[in-house]
PDB file of C-alpha atoms in Angstrom:
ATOM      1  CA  UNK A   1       0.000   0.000   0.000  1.00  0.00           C
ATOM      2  CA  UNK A   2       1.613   3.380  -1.477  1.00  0.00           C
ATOM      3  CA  UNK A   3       0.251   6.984  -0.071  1.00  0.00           C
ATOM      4  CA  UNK A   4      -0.752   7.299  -3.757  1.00  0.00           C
ATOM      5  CA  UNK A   5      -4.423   6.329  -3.780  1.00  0.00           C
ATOM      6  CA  UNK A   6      -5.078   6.461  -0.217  1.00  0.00           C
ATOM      7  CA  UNK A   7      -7.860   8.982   1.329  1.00  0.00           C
ATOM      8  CA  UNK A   8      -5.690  12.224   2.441  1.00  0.00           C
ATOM      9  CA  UNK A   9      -6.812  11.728   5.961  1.00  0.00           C
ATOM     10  CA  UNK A  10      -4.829   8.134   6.448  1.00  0.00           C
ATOM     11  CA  UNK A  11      -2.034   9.837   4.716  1.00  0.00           C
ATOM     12  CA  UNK A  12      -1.811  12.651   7.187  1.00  0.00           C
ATOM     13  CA  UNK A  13      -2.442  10.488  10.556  1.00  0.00           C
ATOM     14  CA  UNK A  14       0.469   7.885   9.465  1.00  0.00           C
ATOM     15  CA  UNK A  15       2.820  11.402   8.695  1.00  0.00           C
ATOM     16  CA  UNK A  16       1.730  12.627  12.566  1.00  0.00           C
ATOM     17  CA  UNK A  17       2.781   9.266  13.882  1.00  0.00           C
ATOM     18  CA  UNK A  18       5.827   8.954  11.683  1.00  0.00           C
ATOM     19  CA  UNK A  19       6.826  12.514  13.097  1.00  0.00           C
ATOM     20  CA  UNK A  20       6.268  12.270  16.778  1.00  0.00           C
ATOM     21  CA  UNK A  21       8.570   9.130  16.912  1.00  0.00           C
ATOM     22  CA  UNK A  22      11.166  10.699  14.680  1.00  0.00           C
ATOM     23  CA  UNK A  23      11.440  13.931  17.156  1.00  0.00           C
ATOM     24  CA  UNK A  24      10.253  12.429  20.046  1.00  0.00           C
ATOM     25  CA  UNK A  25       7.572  14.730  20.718  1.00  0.00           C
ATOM     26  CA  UNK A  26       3.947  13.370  21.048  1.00  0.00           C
ATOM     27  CA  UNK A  27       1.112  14.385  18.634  1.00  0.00           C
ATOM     28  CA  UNK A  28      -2.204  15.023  19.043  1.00  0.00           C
ATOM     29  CA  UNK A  29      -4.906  12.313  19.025  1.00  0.00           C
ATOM     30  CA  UNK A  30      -5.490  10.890  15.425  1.00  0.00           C
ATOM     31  CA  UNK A  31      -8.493  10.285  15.996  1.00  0.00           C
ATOM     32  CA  UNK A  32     -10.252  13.457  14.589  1.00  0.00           C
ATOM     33  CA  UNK A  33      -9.272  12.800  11.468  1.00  0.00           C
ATOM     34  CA  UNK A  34     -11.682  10.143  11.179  1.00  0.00           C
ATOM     35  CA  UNK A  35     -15.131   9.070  11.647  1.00  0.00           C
ATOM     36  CA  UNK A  36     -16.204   8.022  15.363  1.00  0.00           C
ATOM     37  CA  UNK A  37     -14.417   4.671  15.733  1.00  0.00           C
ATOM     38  CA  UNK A  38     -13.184   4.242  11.645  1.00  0.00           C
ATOM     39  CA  UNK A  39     -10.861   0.806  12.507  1.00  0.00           C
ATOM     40  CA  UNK A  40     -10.833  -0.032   8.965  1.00  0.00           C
ATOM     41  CA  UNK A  41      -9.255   3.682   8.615  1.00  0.00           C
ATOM     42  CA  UNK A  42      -6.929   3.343  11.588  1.00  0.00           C
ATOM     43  CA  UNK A  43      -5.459  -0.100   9.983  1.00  0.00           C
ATOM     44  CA  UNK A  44      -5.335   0.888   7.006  1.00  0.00           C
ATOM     45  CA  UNK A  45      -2.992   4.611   8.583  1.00  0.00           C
ATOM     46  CA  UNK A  46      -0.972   1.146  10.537  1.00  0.00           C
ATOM     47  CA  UNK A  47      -0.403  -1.342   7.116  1.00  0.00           C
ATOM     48  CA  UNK A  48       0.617   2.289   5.202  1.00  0.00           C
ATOM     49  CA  UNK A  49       3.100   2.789   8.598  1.00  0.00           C
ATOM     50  CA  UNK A  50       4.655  -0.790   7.978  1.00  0.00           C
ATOM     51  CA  UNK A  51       5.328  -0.730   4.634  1.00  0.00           C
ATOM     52  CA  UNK A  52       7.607   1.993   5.231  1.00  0.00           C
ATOM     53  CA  UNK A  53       9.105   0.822   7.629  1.00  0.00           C
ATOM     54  CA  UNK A  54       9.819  -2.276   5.399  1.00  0.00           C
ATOM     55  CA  UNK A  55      11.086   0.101   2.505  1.00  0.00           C
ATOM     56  CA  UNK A  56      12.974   1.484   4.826  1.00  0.00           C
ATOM     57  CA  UNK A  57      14.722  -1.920   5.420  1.00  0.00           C
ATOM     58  CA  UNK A  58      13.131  -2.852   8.781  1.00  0.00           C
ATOM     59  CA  UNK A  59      11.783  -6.870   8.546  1.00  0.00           C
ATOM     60  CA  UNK A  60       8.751  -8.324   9.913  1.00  0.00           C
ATOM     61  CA  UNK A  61       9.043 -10.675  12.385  1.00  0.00           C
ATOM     62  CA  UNK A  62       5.681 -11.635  13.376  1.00  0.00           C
ATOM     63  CA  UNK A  63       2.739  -9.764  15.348  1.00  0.00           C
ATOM     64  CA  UNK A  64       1.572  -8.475  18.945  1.00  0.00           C
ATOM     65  CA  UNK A  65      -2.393  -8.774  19.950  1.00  0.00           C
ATOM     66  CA  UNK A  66      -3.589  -5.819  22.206  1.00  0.00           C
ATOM     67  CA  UNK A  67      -6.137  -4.836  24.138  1.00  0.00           C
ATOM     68  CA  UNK A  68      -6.771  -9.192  25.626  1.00  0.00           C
ATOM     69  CA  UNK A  69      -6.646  -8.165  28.899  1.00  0.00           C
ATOM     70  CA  UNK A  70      -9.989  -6.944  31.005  1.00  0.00           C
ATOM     71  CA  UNK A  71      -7.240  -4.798  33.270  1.00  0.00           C
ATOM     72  CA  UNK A  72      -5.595  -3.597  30.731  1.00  0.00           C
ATOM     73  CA  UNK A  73      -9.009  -2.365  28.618  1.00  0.00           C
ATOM     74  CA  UNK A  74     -10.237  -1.129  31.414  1.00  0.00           C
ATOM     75  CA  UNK A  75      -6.999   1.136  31.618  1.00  0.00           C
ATOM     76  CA  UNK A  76      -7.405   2.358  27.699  1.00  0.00           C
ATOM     77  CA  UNK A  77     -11.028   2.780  27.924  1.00  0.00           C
ATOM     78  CA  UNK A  78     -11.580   0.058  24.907  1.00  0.00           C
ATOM     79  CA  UNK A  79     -13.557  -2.912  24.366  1.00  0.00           C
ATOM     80  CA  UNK A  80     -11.909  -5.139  21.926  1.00  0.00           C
ATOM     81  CA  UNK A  81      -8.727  -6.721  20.629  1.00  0.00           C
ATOM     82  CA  UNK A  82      -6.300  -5.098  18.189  1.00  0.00           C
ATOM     83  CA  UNK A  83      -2.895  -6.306  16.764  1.00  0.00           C
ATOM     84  CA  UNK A  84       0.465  -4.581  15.505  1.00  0.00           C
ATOM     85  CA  UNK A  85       3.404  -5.712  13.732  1.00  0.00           C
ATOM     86  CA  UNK A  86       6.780  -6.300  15.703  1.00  0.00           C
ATOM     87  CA  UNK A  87       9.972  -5.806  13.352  1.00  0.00           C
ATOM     88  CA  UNK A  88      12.961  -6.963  14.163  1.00  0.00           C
ATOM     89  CA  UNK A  89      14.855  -4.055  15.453  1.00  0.00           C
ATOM     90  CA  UNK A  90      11.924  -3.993  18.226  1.00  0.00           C
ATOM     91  CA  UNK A  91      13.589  -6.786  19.823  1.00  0.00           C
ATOM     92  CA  UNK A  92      15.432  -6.259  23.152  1.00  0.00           C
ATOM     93  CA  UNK A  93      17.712  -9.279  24.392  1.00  0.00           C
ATOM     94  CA  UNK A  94      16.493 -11.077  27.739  1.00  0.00           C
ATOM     95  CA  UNK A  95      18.186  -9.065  30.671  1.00  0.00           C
ATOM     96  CA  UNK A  96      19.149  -5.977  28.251  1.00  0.00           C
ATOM     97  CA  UNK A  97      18.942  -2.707  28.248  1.00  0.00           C
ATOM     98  CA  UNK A  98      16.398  -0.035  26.473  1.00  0.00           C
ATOM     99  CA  UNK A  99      18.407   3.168  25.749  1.00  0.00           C
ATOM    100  CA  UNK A 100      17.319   6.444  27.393  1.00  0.00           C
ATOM    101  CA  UNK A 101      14.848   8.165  24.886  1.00  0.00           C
ATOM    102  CA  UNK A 102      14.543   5.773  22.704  1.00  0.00           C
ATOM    103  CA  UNK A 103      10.695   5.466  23.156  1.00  0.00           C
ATOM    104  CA  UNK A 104       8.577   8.398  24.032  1.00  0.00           C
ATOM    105  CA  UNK A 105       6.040   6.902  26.798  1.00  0.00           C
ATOM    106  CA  UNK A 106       7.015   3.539  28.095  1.00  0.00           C
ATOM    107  CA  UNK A 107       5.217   1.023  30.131  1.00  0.00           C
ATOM    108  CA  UNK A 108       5.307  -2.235  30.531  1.00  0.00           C
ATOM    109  CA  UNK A 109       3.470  -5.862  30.575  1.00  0.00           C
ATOM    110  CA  UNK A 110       4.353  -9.117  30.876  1.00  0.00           C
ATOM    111  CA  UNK A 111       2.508 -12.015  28.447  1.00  0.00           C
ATOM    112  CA  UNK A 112       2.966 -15.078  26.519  1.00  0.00           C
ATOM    113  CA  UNK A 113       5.028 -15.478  23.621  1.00  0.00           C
ATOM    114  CA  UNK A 114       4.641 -18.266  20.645  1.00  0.00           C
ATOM    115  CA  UNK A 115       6.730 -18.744  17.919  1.00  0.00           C
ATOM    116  CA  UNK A 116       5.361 -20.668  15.092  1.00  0.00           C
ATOM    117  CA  UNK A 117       6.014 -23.581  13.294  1.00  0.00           C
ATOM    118  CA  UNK A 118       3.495 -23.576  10.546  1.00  0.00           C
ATOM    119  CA  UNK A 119       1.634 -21.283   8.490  1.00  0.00           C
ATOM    120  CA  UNK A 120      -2.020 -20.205   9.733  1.00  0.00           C
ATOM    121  CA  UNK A 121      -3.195 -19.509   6.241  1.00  0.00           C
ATOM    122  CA  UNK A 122      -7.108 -20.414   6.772  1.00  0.00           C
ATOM    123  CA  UNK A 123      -9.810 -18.259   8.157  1.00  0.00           C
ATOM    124  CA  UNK A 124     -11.974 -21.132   9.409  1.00  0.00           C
ATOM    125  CA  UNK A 125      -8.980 -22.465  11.397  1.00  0.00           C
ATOM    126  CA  UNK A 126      -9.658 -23.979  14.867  1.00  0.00           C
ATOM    127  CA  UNK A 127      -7.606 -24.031  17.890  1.00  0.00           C
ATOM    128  CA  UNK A 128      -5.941 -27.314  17.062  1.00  0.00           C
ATOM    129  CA  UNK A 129      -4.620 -25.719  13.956  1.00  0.00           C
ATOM    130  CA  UNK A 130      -2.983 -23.426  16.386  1.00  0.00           C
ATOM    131  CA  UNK A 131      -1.724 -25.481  18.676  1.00  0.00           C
ATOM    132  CA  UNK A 132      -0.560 -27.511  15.741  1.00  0.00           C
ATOM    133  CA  UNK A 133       1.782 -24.747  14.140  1.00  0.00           C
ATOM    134  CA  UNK A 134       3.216 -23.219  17.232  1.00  0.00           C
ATOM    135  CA  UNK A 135       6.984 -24.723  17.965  1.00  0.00           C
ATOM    136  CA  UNK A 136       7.105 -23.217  21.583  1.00  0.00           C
ATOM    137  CA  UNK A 137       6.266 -20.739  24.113  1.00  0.00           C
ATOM    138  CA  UNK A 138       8.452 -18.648  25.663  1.00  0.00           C
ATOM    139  CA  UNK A 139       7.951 -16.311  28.598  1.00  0.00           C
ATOM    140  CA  UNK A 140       7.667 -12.192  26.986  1.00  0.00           C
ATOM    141  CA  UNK A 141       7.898  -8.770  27.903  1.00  0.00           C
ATOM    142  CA  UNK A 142       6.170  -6.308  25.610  1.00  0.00           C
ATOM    143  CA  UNK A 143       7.265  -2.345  26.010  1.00  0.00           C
ATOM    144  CA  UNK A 144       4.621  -0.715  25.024  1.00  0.00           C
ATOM    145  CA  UNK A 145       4.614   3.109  24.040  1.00  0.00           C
ATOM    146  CA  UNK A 146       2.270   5.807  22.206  1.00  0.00           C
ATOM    147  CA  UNK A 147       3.255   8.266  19.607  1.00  0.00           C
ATOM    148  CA  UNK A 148       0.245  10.052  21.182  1.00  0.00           C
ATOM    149  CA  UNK A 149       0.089  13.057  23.603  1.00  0.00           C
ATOM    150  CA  UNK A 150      -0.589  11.671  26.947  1.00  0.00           C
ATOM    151  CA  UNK A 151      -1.725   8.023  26.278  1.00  0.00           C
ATOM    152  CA  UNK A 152      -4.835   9.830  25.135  1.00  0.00           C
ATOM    153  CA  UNK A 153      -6.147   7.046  23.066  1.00  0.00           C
ATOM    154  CA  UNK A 154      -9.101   5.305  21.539  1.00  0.00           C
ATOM    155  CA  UNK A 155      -9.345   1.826  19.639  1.00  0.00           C
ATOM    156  CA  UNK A 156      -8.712   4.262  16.720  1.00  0.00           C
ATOM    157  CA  UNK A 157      -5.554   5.882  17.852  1.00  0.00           C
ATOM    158  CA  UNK A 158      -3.843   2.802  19.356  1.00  0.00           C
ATOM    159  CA  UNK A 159      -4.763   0.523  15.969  1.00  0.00           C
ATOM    160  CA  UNK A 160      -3.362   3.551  13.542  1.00  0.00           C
ATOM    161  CA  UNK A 161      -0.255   3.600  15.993  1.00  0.00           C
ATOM    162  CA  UNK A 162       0.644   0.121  15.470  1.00  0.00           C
ATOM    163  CA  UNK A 163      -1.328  -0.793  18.286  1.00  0.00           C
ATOM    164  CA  UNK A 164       1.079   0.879  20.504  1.00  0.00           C
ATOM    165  CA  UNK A 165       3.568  -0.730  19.775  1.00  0.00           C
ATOM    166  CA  UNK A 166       7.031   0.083  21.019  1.00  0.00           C
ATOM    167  CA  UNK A 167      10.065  -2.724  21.741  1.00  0.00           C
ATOM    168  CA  UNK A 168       9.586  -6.240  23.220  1.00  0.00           C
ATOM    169  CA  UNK A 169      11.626  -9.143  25.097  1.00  0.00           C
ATOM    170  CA  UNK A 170      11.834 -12.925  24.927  1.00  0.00           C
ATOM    171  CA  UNK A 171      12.964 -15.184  27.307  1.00  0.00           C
ATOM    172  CA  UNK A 172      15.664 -17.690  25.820  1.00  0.00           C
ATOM    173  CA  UNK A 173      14.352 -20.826  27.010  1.00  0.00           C
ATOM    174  CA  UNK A 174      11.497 -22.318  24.622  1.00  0.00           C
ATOM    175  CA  UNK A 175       8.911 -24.873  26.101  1.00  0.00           C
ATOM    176  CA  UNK A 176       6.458 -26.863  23.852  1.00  0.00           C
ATOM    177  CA  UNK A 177       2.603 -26.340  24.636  1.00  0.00           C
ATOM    178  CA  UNK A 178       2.573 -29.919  25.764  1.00  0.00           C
ATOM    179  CA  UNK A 179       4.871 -28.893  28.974  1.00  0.00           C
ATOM    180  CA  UNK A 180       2.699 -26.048  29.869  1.00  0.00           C
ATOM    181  CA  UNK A 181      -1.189 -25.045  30.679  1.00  0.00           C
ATOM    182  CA  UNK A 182      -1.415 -21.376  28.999  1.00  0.00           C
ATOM    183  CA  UNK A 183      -4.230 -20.997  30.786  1.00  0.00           C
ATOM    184  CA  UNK A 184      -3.357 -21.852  33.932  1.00  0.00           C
ATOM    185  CA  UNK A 185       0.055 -19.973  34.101  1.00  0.00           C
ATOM    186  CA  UNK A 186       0.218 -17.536  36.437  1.00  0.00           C
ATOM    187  CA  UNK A 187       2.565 -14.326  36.361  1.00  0.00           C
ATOM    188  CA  UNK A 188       4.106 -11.907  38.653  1.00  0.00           C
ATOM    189  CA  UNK A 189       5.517  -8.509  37.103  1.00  0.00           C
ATOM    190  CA  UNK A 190       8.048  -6.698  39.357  1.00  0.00           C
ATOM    191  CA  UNK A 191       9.420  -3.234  39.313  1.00  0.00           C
ATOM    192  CA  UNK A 192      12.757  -3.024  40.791  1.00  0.00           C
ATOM    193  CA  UNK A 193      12.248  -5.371  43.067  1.00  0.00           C
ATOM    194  CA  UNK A 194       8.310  -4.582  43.797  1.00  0.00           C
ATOM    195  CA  UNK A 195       5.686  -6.688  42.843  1.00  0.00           C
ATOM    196  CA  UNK A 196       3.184  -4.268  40.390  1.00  0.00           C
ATOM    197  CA  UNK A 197       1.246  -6.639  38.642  1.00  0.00           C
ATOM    198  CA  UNK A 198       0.101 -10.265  38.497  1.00  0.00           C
ATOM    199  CA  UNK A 199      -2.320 -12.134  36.257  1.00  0.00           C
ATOM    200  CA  UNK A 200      -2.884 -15.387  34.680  1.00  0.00           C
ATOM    201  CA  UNK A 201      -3.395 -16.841  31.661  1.00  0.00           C
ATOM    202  CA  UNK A 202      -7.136 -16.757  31.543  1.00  0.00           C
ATOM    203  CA  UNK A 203      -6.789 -13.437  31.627  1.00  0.00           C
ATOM    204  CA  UNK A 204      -5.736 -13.170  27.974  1.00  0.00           C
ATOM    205  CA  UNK A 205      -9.112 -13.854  26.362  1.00  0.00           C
ATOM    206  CA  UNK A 206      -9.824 -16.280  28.384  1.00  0.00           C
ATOM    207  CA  UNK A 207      -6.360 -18.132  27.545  1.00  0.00           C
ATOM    208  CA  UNK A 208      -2.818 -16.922  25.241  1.00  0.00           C
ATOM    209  CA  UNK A 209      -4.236 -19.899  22.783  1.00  0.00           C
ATOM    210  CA  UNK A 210      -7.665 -17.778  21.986  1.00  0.00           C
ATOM    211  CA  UNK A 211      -6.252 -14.628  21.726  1.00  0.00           C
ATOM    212  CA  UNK A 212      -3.240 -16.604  19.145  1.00  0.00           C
ATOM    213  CA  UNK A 213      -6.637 -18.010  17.293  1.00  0.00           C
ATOM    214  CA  UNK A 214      -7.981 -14.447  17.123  1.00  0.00           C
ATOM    215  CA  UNK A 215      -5.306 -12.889  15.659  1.00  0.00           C
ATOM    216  CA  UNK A 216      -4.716 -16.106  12.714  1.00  0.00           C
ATOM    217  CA  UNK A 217      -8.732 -15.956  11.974  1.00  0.00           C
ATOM    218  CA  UNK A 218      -8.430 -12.174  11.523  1.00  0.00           C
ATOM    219  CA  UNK A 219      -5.270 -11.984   9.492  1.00  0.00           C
ATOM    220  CA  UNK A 220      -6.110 -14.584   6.970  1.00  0.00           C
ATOM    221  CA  UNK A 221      -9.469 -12.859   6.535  1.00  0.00           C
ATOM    222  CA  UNK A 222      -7.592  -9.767   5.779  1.00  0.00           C
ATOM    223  CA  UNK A 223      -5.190 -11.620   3.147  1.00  0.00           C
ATOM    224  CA  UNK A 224      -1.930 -11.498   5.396  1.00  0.00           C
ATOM    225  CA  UNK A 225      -1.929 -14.086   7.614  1.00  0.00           C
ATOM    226  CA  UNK A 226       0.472 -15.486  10.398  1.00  0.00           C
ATOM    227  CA  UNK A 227       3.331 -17.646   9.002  1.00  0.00           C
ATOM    228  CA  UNK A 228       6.292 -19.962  10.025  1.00  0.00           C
ATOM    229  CA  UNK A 229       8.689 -18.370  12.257  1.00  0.00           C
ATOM    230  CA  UNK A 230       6.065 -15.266  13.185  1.00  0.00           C
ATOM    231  CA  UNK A 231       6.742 -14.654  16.972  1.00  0.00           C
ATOM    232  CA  UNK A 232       3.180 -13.892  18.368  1.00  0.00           C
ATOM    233  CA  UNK A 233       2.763 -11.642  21.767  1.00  0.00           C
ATOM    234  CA  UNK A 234      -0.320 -12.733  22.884  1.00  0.00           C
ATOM    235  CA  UNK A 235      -1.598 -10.233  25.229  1.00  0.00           C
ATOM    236  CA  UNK A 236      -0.904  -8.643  28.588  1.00  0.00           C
ATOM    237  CA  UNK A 237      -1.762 -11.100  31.572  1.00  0.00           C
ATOM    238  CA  UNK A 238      -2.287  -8.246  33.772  1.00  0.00           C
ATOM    239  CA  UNK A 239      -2.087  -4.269  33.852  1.00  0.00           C
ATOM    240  CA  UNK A 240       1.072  -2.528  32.358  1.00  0.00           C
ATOM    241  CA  UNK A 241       3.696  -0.767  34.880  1.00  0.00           C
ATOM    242  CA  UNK A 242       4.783   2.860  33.452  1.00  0.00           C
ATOM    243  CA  UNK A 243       8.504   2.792  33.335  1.00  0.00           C
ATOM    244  CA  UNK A 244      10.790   5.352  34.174  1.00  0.00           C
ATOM    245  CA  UNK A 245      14.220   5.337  33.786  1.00  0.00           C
ATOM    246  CA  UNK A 246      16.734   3.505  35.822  1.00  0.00           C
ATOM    247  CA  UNK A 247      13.793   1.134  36.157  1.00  0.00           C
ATOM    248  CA  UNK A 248      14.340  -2.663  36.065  1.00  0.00           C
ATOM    249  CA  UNK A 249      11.401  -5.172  35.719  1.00  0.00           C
ATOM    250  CA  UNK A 250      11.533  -8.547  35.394  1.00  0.00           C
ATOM    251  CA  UNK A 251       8.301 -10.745  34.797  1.00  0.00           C
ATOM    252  CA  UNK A 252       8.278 -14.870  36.132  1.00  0.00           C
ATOM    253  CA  UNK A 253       5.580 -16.976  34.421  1.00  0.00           C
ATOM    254  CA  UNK A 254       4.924 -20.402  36.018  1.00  0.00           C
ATOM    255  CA  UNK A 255       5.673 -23.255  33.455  1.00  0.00           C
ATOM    256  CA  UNK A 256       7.784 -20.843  31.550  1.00  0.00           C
ATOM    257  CA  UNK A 257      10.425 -18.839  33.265  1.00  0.00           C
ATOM    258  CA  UNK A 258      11.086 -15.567  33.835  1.00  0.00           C
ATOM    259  CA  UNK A 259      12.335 -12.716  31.109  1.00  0.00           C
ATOM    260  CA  UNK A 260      14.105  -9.062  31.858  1.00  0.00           C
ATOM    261  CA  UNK A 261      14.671  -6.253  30.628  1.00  0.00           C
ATOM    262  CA  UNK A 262      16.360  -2.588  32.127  1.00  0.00           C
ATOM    263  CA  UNK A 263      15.557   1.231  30.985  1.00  0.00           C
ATOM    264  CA  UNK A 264      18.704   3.170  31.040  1.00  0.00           C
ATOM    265  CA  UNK A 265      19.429   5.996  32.917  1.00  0.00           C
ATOM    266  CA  UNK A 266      18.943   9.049  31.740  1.00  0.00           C
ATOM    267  CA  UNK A 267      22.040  11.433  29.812  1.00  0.00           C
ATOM    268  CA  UNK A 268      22.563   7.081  28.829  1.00  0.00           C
ATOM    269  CA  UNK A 269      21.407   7.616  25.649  1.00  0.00           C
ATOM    270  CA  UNK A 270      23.100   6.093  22.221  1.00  0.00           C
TER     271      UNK A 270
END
């Protein structure tokens, strides 16, 4: 998808978003720009956002599901899933570091990773296709951040901005799904050294495996679905922690392990 064509309004929102992370200064809400709760715009500013990024030499490594989380709804004021790309630049290594200023409005949440072994190609698929094509799990981190002023977001502006999308960590250990209960995990998310959230995995839409079947039903409706090697983040298990930093935070998910990840200080910028 080339700006040429496009309505002058998805054009504009994707330049606002492109800007705000190139200066690191927040924009406004993209959400005038549209029609009261216009998804099909708002993806349409995010798939225009991605193929620049992959013009720009920046590869796809699979996809992130939002919004799974009843806490973490409740904290955006939405009602529903959405899903972003993750490229591989995004990637932090387990127990790095995320350079000061390199995102404009961190937080963080801890979920489920699964890396796939199998295309999802069919719409109709069921959750033993799913379970069928993932490899492994592995214990996740997701940084999340907003190119918008203030978190002030709708379903609108988080889907146009990549679904908030910012940097995310995988733990280094993989486990096949017939070692672990998704469902049942349970995980603790602490903040140097303090305990700021917990969850479990029915609190991903009811389980990491629905949310994964969500997000392959919905892509290979759209013509772009999930394929071998995608790393999926299935959803926070429990509210994010805003990070600050200095900060450390390191999530533990039973059956899985535990994954970390540190925020520079700050004038530790590169």
């Amino acid at each position: 998808m080339s700006a040429a064509g496009l309505p002058p309004e998805v054009v504009k929102a994707a330049d606002a978003l492109a800007e705000a992370a190139r200066t690191g200064v927040p924009c406004p809400p993209v959400r005038t720009l549209f029609a009261p709760d216009d998804v099909a715009a708002a993806y349409a500013v995010q798939r225009l956002a991605v193929e620049r990024a992959v013009a720009a030499g920046r590869r796809v490594v699979g996809r992130k599901i939002g919004l799974t989380s009843p806490a973490v709804q409740r904290q955006l004021g939405v009602g529903q899933p959405d899903f972003g790309a993750l490229t591989a630049d995004m990637a932090v290594p387990d127990g790095g570091s995320v350079p000061a200023g390199r995102l404009l409005q961190p937080k963080v949440e801890a979920e489920v990773a699964l890396v796939l072994g199998a295309d999802l190609p069919h719409a109709a698929c069921t959750v033993a296709d799913v379970i069928r094509a993932v490899d492994f799990a592995l214990p996740a981190l997701e940084i999340v951040d907003s190119r918008i002023a203030g978190w002030d977001i709708t379903i609108t502006d988080t889907v146009a901005d990549n679904a908030s999308s910012g940097l995310f960590v995988l733990g280094g250990t993989p486990v096949p799904l017939t070692a672990v209960d998704l469902r049942a995990v349970r995980m603790t998310l602490t903040q140097d050294g303090r305990e700021v959230s917990r969850g479990s995995g029915a609190d991903c839409l009811g389980g990491p495996l629905n949310a994964a079947l969500w997000l392959a039903t919905t892509l290979a409706a759209m013509g772009d679905p999930l394929r071998a090697g995608d790393v999926v983040l299935t959803g926070a298990l429990g509210p994010m922690a805003v990070a600050a930093p200095g900060d450390s935070f390191e999530a533990h998910i039973t059956g899985l392990g535990s994954v970390r990840v540190g925020f520079a200080p700050e004038g530790d910028a590169q």
